[in-house]
CSV table of C-alpha atoms in Angstrom, one decimal:
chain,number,residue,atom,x,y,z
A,1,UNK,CA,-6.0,-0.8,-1.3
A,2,UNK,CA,-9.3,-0.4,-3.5
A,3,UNK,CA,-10.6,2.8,-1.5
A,4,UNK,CA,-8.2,5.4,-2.1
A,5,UNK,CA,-6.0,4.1,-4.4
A,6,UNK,CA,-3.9,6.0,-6.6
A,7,UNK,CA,-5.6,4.7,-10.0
A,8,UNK,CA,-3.0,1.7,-10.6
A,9,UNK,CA,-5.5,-1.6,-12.0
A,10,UNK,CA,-3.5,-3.9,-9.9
A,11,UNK,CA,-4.9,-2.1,-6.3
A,12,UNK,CA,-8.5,-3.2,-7.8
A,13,UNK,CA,-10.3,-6.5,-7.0
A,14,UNK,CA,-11.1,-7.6,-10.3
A,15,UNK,CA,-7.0,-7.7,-11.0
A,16,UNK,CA,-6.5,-9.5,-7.5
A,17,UNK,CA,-9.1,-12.0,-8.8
A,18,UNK,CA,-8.1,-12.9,-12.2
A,19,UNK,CA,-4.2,-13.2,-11.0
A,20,UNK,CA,-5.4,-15.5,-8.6
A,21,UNK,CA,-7.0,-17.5,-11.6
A,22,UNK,CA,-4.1,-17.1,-14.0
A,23,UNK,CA,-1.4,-18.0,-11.2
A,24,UNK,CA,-3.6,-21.1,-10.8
A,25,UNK,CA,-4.1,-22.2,-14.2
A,26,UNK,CA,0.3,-21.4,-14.7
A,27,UNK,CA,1.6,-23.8,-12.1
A,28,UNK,CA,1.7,-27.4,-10.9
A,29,UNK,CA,-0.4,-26.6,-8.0
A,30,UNK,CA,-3.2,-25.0,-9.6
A,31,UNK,CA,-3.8,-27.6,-12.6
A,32,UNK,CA,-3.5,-30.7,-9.4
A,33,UNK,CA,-6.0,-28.8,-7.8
A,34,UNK,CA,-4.4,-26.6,-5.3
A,35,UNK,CA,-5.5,-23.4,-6.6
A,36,UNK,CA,-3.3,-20.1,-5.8
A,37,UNK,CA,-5.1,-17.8,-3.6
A,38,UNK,CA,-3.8,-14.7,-3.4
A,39,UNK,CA,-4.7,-12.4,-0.2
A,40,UNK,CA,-5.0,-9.2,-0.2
A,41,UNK,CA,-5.9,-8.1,4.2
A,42,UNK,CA,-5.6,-4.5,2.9
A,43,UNK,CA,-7.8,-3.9,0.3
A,44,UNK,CA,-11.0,-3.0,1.5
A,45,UNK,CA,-9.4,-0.9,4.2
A,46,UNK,CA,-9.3,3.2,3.6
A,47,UNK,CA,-5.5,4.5,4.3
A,48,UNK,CA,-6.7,5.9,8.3
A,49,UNK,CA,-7.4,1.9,8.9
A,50,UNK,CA,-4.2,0.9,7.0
A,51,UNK,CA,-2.5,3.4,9.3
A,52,UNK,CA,-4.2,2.0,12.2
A,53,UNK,CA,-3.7,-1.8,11.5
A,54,UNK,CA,0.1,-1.0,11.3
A,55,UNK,CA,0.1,0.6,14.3
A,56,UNK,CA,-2.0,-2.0,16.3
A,57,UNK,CA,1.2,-4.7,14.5
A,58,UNK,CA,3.6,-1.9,15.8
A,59,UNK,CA,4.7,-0.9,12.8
A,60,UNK,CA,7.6,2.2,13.1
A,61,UNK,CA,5.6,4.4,10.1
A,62,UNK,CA,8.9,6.9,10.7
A,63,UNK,CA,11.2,3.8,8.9
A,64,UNK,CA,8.6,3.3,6.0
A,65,UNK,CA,8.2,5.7,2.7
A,66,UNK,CA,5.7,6.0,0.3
A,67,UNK,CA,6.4,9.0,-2.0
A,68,UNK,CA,6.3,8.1,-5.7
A,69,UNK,CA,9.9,10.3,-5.4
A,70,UNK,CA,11.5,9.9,-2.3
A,71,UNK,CA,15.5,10.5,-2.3
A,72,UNK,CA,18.3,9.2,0.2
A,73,UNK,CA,20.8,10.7,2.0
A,74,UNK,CA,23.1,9.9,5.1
A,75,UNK,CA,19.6,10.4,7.1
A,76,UNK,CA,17.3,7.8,4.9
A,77,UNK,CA,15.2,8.5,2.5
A,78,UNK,CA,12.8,12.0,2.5
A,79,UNK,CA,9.8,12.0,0.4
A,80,UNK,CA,8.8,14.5,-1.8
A,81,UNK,CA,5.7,15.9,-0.1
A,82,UNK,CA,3.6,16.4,-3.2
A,83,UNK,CA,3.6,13.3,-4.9
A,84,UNK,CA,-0.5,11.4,-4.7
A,85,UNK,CA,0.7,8.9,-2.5
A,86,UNK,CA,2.5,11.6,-0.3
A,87,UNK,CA,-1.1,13.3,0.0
A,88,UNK,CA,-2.6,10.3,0.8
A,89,UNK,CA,-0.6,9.4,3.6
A,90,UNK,CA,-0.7,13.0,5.4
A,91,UNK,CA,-4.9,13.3,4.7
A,92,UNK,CA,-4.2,9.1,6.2
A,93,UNK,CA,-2.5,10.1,9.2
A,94,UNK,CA,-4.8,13.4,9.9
A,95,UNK,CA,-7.9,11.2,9.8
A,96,UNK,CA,-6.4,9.2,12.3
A,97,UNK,CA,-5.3,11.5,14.7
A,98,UNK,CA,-1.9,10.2,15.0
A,99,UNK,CA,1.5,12.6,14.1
A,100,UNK,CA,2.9,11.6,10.6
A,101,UNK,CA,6.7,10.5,11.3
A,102,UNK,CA,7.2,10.7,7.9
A,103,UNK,CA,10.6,12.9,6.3
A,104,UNK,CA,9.7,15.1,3.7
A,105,UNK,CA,11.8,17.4,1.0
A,106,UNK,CA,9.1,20.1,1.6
């Protein structure tokens, strides 16, 4: 997503946008006229609505991960805690008002 991203280009619109262009101008499709459109349903959501969304589509937040770091065991992977994306997620799941599932190291 574009709101609180963790500074990666490809996250941003203008990427989104010129991939979509360059994917269309690279295959069959896009040079008969069937340009590539490339959808992004998350990006102008903060992570509390991405948290949400996924909830209201049942998503099980406990089975997903998405430390920078995380490391596996018997139990599944454990993130790190203190990564950005790690922060992100707890601040995500505070605004929402909804218990983070998530493992962590720390």
């Amino acid at each position: 997503n574009a709101l609180d991203y963790s500074g990666y280009p490809d996250c941003r619109p203008d990427f989104l946008e010129a991939w979509s262009e360059m994917a269309s101008l690279a295959t069959r499709a896009g040079r008969e006229g069937r340009a590539i459109q490339l959808r992004a349903p998350l990006l102008e959501l903060e992570k509390r609505g991405i948290i949400e969304r996924g909830l209201a589509l049942g998503v099980d937040y406990a089975e997903t991960v998405s430390c920078y770091d995380p490391r596996g065991d018997v139990d599944g992977a454990h993130a790190c805690g203190s990564c950005e994306s790690c922060r992100l997620r707890r601040r995500a799941f505070e605004a929402a008002g909804i218990p983070d599932p998530t493992r962590y190291r720390l």
